[in-house]
Short mmCIF file of C-alpha atoms in Angstrom, two decimals:
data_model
loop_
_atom_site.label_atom_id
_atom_site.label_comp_id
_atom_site.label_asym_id
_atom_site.label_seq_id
_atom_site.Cartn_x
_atom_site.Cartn_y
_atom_site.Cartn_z
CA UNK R 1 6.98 4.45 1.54
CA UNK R 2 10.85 6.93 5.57
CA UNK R 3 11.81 7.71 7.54
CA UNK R 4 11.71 6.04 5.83
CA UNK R 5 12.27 4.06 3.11
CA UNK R 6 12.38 6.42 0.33
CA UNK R 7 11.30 10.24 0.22
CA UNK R 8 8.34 11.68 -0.88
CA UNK R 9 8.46 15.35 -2.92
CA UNK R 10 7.10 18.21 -4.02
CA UNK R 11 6.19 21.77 -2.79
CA UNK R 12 4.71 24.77 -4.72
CA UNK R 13 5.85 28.37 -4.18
CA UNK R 14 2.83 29.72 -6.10
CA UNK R 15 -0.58 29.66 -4.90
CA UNK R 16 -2.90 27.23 -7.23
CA UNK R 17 -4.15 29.98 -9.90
CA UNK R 18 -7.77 30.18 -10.53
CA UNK R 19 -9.08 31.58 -13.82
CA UNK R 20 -12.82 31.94 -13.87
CA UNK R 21 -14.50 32.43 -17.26
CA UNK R 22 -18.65 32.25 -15.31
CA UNK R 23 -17.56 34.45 -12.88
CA UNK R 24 -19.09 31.97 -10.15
CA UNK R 25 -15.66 30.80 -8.38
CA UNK R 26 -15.00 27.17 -8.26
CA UNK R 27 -18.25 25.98 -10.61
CA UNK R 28 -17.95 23.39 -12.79
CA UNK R 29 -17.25 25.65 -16.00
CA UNK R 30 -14.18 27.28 -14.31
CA UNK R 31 -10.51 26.71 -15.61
CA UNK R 32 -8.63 25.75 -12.85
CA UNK R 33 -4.35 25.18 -11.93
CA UNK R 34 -4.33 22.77 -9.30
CA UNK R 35 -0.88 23.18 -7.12
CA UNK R 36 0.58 19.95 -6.21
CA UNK R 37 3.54 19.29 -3.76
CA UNK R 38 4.93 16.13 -4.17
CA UNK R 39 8.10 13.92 -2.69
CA UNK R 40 10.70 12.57 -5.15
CA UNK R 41 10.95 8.32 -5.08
CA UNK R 42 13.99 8.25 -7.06
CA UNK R 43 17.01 6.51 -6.06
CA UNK R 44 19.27 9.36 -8.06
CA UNK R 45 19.69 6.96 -10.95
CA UNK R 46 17.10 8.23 -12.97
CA UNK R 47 14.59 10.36 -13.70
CA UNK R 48 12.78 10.21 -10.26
CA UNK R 49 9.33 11.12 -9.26
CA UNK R 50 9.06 13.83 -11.90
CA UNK R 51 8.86 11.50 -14.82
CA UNK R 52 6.02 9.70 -13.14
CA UNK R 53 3.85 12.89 -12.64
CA UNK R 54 4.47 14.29 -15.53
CA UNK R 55 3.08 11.56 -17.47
CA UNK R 56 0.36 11.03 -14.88
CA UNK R 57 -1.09 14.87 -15.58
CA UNK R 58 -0.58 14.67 -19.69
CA UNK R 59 -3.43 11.87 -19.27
CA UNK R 60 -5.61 13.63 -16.65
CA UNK R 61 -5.74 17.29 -18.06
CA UNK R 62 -6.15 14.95 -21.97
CA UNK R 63 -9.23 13.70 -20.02
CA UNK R 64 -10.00 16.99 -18.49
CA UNK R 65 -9.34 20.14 -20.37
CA UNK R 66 -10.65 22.51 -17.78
CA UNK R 67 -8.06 21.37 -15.41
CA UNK R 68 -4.33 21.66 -15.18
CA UNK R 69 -2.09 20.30 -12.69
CA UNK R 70 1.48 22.07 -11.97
CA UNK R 71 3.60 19.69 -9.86
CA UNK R 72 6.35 20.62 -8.07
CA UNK R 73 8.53 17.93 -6.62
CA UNK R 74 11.10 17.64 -4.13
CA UNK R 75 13.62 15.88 -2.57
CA UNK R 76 12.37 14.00 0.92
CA UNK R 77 14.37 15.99 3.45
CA UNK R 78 13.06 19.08 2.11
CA UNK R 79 9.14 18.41 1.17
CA UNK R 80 7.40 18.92 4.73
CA UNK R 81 9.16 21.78 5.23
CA UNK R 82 8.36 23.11 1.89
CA UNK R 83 4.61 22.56 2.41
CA UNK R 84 4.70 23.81 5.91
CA UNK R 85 6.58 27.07 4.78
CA UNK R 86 3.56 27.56 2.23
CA UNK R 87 0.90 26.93 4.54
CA UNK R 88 2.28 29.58 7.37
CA UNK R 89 2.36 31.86 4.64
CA UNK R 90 -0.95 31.31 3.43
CA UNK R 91 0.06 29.81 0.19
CA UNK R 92 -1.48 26.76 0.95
CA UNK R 93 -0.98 24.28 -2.25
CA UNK R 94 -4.20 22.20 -3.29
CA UNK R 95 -2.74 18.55 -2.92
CA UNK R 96 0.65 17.98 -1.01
CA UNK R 97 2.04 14.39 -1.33
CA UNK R 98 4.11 14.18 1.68
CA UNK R 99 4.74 12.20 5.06
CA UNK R 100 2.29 13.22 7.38
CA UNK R 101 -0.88 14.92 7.86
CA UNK R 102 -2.63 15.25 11.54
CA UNK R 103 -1.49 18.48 12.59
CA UNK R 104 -2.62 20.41 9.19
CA UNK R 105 -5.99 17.83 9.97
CA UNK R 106 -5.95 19.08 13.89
CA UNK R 107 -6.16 22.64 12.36
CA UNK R 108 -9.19 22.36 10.50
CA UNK R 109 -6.95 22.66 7.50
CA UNK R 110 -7.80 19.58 5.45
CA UNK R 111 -10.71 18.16 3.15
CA UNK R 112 -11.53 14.71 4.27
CA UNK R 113 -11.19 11.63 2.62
CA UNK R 114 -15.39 11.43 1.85
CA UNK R 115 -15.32 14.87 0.78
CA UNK R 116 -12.94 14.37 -2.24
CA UNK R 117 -12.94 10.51 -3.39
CA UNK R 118 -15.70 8.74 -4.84
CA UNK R 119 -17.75 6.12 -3.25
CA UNK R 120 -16.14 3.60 -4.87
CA UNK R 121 -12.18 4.70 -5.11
CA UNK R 122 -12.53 5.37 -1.27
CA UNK R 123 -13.81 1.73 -0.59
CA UNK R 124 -10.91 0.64 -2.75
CA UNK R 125 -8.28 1.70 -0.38
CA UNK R 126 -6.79 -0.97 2.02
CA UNK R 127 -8.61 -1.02 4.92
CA UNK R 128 -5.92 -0.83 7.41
CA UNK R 129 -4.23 2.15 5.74
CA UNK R 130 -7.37 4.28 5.53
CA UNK R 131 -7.59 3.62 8.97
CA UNK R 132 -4.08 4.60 9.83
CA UNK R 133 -5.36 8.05 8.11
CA UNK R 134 -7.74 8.85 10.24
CA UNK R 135 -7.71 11.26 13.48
CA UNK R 136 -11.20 11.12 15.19
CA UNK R 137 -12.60 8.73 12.91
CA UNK R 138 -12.49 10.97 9.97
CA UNK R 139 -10.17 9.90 7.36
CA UNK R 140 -7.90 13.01 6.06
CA UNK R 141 -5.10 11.48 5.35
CA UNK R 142 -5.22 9.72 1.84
CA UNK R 143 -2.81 6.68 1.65
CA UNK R 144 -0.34 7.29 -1.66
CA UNK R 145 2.66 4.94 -1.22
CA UNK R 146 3.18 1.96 1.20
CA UNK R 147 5.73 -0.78 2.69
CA UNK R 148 5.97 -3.45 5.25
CA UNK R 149 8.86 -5.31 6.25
CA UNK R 150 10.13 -8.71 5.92
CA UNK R 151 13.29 -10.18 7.05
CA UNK R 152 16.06 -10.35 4.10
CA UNK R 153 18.78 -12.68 4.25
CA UNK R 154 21.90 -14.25 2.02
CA UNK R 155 21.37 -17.42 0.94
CA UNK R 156 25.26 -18.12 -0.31
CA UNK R 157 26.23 -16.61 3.60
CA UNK R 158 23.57 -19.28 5.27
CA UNK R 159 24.42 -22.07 3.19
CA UNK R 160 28.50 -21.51 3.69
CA UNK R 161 27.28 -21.15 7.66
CA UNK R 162 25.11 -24.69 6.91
CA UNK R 163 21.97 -23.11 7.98
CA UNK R 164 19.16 -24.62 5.70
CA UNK R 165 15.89 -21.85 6.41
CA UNK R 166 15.37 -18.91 7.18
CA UNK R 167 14.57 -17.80 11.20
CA UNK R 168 11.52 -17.86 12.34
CA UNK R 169 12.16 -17.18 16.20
CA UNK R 170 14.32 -14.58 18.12
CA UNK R 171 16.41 -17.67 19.03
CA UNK R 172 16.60 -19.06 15.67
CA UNK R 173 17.86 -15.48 14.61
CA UNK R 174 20.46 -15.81 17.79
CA UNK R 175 21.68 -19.34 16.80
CA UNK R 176 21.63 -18.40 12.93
CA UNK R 177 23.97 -15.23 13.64
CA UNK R 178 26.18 -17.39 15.73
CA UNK R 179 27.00 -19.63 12.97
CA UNK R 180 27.50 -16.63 10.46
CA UNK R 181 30.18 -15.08 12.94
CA UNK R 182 32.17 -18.93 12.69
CA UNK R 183 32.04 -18.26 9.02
CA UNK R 184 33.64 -15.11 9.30
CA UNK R 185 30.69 -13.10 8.71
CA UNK R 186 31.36 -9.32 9.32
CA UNK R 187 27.96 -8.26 10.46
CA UNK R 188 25.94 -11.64 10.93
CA UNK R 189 22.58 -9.41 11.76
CA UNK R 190 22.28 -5.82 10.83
CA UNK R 191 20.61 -3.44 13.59
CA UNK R 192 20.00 -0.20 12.63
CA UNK R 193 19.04 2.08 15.41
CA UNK R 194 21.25 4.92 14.15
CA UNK R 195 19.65 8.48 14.29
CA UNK R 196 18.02 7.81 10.31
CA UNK R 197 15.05 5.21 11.20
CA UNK R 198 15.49 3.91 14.50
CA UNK R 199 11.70 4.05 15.04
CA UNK R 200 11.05 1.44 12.60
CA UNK R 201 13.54 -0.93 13.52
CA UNK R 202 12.42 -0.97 16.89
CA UNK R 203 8.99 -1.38 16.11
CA UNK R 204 9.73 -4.46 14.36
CA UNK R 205 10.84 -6.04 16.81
CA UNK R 206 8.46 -4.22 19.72
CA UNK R 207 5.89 -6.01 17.40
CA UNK R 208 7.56 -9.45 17.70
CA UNK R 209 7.99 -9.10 21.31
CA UNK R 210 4.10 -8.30 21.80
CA UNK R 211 4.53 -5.09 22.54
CA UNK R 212 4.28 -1.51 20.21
CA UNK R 213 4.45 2.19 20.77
CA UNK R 214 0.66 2.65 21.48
CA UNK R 215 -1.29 0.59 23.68
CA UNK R 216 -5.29 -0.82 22.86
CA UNK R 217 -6.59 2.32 23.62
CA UNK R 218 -3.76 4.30 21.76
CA UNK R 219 -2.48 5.83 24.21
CA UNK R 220 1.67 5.29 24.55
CA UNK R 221 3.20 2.39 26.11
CA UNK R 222 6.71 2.89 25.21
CA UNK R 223 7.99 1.62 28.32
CA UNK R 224 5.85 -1.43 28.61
CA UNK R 225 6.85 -4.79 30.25
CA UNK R 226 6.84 -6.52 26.96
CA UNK R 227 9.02 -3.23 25.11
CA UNK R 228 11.65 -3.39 28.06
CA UNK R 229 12.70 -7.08 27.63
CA UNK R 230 12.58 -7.06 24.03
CA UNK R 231 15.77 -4.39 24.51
CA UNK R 232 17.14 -6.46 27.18
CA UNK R 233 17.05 -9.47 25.22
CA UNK R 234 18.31 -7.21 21.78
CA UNK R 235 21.20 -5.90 24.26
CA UNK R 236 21.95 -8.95 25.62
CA UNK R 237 21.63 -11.94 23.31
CA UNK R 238 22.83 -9.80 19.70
CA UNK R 239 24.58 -6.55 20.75
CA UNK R 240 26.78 -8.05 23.85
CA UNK R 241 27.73 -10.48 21.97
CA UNK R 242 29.22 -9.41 18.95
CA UNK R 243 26.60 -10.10 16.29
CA UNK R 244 25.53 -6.83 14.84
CA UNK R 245 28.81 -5.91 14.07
CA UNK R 246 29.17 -3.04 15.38
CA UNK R 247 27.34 -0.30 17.72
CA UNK R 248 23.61 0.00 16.71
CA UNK R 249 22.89 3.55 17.77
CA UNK R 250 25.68 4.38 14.85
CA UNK R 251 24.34 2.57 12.03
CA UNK R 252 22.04 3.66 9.56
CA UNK R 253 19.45 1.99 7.51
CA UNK R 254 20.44 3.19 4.41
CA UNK R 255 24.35 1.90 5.25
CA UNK R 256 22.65 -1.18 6.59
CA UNK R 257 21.19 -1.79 3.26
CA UNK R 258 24.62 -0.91 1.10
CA UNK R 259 26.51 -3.74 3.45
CA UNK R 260 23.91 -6.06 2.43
CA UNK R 261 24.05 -5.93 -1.34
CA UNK R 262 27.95 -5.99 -1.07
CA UNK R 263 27.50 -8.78 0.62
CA UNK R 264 29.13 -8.44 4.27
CA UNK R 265 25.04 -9.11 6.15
CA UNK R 266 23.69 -12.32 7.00
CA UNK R 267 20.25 -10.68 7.54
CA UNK R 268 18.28 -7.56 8.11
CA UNK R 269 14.73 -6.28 8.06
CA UNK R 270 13.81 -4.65 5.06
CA UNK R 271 11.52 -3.08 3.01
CA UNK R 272 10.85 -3.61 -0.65
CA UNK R 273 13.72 -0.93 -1.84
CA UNK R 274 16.16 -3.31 -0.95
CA UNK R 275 14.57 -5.78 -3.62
CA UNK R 276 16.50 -3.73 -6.68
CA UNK R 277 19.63 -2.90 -4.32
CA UNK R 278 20.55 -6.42 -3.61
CA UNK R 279 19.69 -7.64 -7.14
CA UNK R 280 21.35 -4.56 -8.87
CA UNK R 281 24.67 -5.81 -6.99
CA UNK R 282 23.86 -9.48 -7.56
CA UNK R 283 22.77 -10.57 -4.08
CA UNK R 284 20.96 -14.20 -4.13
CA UNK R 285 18.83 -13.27 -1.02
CA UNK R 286 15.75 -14.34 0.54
CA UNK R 287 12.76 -12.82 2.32
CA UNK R 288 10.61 -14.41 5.00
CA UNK R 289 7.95 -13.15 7.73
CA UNK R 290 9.94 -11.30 10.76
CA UNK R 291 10.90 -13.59 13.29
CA UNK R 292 8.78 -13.28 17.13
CA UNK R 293 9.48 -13.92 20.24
CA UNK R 294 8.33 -17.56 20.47
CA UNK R 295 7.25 -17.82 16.18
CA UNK R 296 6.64 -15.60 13.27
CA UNK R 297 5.60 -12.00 14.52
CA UNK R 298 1.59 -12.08 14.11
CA UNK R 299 2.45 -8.72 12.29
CA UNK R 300 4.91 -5.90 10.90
CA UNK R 301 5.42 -2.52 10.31
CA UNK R 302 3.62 -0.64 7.37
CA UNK R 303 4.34 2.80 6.68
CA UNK R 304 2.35 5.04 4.52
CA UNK R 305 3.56 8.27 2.98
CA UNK R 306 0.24 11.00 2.61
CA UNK R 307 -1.72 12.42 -0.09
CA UNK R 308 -4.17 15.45 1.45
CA UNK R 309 -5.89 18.33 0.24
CA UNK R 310 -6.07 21.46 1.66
CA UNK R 311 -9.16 23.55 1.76
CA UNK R 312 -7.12 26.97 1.34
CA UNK R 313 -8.04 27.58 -2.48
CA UNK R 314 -11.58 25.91 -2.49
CA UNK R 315 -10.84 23.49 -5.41
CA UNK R 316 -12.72 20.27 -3.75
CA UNK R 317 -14.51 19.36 -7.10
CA UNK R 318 -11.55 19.87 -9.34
CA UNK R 319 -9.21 18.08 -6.88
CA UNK R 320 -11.71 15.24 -6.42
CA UNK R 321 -11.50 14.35 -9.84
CA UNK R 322 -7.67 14.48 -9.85
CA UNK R 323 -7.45 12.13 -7.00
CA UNK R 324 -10.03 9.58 -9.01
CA UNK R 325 -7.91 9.81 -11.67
CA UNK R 326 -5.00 9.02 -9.73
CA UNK R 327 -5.93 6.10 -7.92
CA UNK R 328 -7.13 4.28 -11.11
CA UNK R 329 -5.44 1.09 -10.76
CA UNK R 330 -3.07 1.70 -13.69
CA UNK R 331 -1.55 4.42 -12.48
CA UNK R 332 -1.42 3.03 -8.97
CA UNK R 333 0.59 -0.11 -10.41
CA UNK R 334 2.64 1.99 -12.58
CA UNK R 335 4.09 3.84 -9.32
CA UNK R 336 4.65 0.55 -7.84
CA UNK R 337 6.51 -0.75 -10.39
CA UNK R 338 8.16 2.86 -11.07
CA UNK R 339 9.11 2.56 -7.47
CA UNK R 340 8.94 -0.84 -5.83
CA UNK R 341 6.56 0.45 -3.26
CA UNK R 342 3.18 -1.75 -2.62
CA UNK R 343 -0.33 -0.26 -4.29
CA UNK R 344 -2.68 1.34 -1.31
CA UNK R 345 -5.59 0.52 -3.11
CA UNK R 346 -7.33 -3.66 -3.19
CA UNK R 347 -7.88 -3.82 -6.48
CA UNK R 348 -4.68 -2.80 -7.82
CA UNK R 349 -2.82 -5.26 -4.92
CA UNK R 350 -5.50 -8.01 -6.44
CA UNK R 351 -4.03 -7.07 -9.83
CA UNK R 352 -0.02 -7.42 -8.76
CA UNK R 353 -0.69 -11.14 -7.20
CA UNK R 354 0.52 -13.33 -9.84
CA UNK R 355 2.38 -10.67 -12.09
CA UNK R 356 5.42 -12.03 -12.63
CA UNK R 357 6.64 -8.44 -13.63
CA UNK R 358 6.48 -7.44 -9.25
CA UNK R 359 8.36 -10.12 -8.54
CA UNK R 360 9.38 -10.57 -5.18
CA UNK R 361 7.85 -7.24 -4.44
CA UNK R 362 4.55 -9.82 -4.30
CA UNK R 363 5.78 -10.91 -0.98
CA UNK R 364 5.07 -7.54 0.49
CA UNK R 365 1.77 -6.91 -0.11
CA UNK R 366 -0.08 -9.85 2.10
CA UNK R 367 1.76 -8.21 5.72
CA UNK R 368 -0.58 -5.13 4.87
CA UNK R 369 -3.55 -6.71 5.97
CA UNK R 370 -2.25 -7.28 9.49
CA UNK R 371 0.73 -4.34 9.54
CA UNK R 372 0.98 -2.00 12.76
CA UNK R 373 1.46 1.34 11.70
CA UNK R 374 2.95 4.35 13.47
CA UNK R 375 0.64 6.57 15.45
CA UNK R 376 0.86 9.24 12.75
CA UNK R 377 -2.40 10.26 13.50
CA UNK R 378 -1.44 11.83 16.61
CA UNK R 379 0.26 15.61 16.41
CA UNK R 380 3.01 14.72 18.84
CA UNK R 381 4.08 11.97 16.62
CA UNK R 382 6.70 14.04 14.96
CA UNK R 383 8.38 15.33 17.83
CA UNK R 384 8.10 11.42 19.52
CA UNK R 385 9.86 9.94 16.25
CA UNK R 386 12.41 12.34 16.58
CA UNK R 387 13.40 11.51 19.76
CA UNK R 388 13.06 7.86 19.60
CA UNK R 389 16.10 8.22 16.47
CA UNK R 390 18.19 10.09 18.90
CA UNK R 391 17.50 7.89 22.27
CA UNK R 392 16.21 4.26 21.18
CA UNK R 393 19.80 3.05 20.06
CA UNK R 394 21.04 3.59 23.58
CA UNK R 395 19.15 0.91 25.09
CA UNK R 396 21.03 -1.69 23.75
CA UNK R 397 24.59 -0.56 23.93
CA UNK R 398 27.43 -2.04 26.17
CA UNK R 399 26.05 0.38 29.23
CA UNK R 400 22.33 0.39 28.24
CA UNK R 401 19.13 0.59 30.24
CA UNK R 402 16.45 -0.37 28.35
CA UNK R 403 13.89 0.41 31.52
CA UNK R 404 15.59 4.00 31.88
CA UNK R 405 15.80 5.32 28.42
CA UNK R 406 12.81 3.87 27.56
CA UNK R 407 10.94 5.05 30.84
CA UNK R 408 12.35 8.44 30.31
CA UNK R 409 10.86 8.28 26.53
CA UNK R 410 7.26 7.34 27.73
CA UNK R 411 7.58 10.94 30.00
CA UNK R 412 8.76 12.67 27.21
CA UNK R 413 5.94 11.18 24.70
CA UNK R 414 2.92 11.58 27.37
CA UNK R 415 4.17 15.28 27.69
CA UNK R 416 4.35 16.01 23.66
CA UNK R 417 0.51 14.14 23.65
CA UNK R 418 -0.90 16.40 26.70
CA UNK R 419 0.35 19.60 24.50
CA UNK R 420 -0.43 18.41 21.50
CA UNK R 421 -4.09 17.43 22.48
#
């Protein structure tokens, strides 16, 4: 779920070992080690993302003899460049459970989706995220963890402000974050567009402004009409005048969250790890749809972390039984629970409606059918992300130029695209 809203983990330093008893490589008699990278979830608390695997391959390799998985996880600022140091060395792991996939895809690098899942675990998967894995129409990129967003807020701050509901307009959130500031609110909305995840913030509300990063076609449109005035009005009508609390461009999500579950934010857009944070600290919050423009924004960001396979070791069938086993709805709701993430596939999001044991986690799961997700498909996107944490938070300061920085982001992103492509 960045970037993000947690990490992802895991990176092998040995190549996947292959011991083959027919002497046929890669039959269906052969013992096989499947190498798996993986991202840690953990919040440092407890036992992370390790517990979770390790109990996940004492079932599979119980169910499949010939077949042993050796995880290796790690922490999410170190993963990709763990499995991108093995693959330029030609160590290439089997699986890699990390947070993107279209450039190993653009090298020819990759199984896809078809050529590992079964017919009927494939179909499983949410629509919109196997779409959001695809680059050319070819699904490679295997959706493992997901999140949307929905705007938290403190009931106990709203009711001392006498504000009775939660926003459902850009106005409303204006008004709303007026009356917190009378009540001696220290940050009455929470906007961070520091350098950690400035690209999803802004996408939210690019989203509720009818704009996005990508245009119908896909092709960017960062400095759209629509993108321009929805950091004019952010600038204008919350930054200028004193409602955020503080400069954007120098606050991060993760402080974001911590001032909210002490209890110093009116409101912020969140993901589902703030669910435990706020309730761990005792927060009475609420969650509602993101506020638009003129109503409700018609959708809101979703963000996928990556399973893939790589072809390097020529495991297909062995890894295509893993990845079954993996997405079996237990073990998809066990990692949502585990983690507080949403489940990628139908039939386990069918199964969480109605557990009381998800709680308000329940709330998340709906967005994903209408969710916008970040071009990830596209090999620039890194490079694009990267600059849209260091730029973005600009915009909106006491001297921004939305139309400038964002005009001079649109260059920089058609110039990453034309190389990349």
């Amino acid at each position: 779920m960045q970037r993000r809203y947690t990490s992802l983990a895991a990176a092998g330093i040995a190549t996947a070992l292959t011991l083959t008893l027919s002497g046929c490589g890669g039959g269906q008699g052969d013992r096989v080690t499947l190498k798996l990278v993986a991202a840690d979830y953990g919040d440092g608390t407890g036992p992370g993302s390790r517990q979770y695997w390790d109990r996940l391959t004492r079932a599979f390799e119980k169910e499949h003899p010939g077949i042993k998985v050796d995880v290796d996880v790690y922490n999410w600022k170190d993963v990709d460049k763990k499995v991108a140091d093995l693959v330029r060395k030609g160590h290439a792991p089997d699986l890699a459970q990390i947070g993107s996939y279209a450039d190993y895809a653009a090298q020819g690098q990759l199984y896809s989706a078809d050529e590992l899942l079964s017919i009927p675990v494939q179909a499983d998967l949410q629509p919109t995220l196997a779409e959001a894995g695809e680059v050319g129409r070819v699904q490679y990129g295997i959706p493992f963890a997901a999140s949307t967003r929905r705007l938290f807020y403190n009931k106990k701050l709203f009711a001392q402000a006498g504000i009775a509901e939660a926003p459902k307009t850009w106005d409303d959130v204006a008004e709303d974050a007026e009356l917190l500031k009378k009540q001696g609110v220290k940050t009455p909305y929470a906007l961070p567009l520091g350098p950690e995840e400035t690209q999803a913030e802004s996408l939210n509300w690019l989203l509720g402004g009818g704009g996005g990063y990508t245009d119908d076609i896909g092709k960017y449109a960062i400095d759209s009409r629509a993108n321009v005035k929805t950091f004019e009005w952010l600038r204008d009508e919350l930054v200028d005048k004193g409602l955020t609390g503080g400069d954007p461009a120098t606050l991060n999500r993760a402080d974001a969250f911590a001032r909210f579950a002490d209890g110093t934010v009116g409101m912020l857009n969140g993901h589902p790890a703030l669910i435990k944070q706020a309730e761990a600290h005792g927060i009475d919050y609420g969650t509602a749809d993101l506020p638009g423009k003129d109503g409700p924004a018609a959708s809101t960001l979703g963000v996928s972390d990556w399973m893939m396979a790589f072809q390097h070791n020529g495991h297909r069938t062995q890894v295509g039984k893993f990845l079954d086993f993996v997405y079996q709805d237990t073990n998809v709701l066990n990692f949502s629970r585990d983690f507080g993430l949403l489940p990628v596939t139908t039939s386990a999001a069918q199964k969480m409606a109605g557990d009381h044991r998800f709680g308000t986690l329940q709330d998340f799961v709906a967005p994903l059918r209408d969710a916008q997700f970040y071009p990830a498909n596209k090999t620039s996107w890194p490079e694009v992300a990267k600059a849209l944490k260091s730029e973005m938070g600009a915009a909106v300061g006491p001297k921004g130029d939305p139309s400038s920085i964002l005009s001079d982001l649109q260059n920089m992103a058609e110039a990453a695209d034309t190389a990349g492509g």
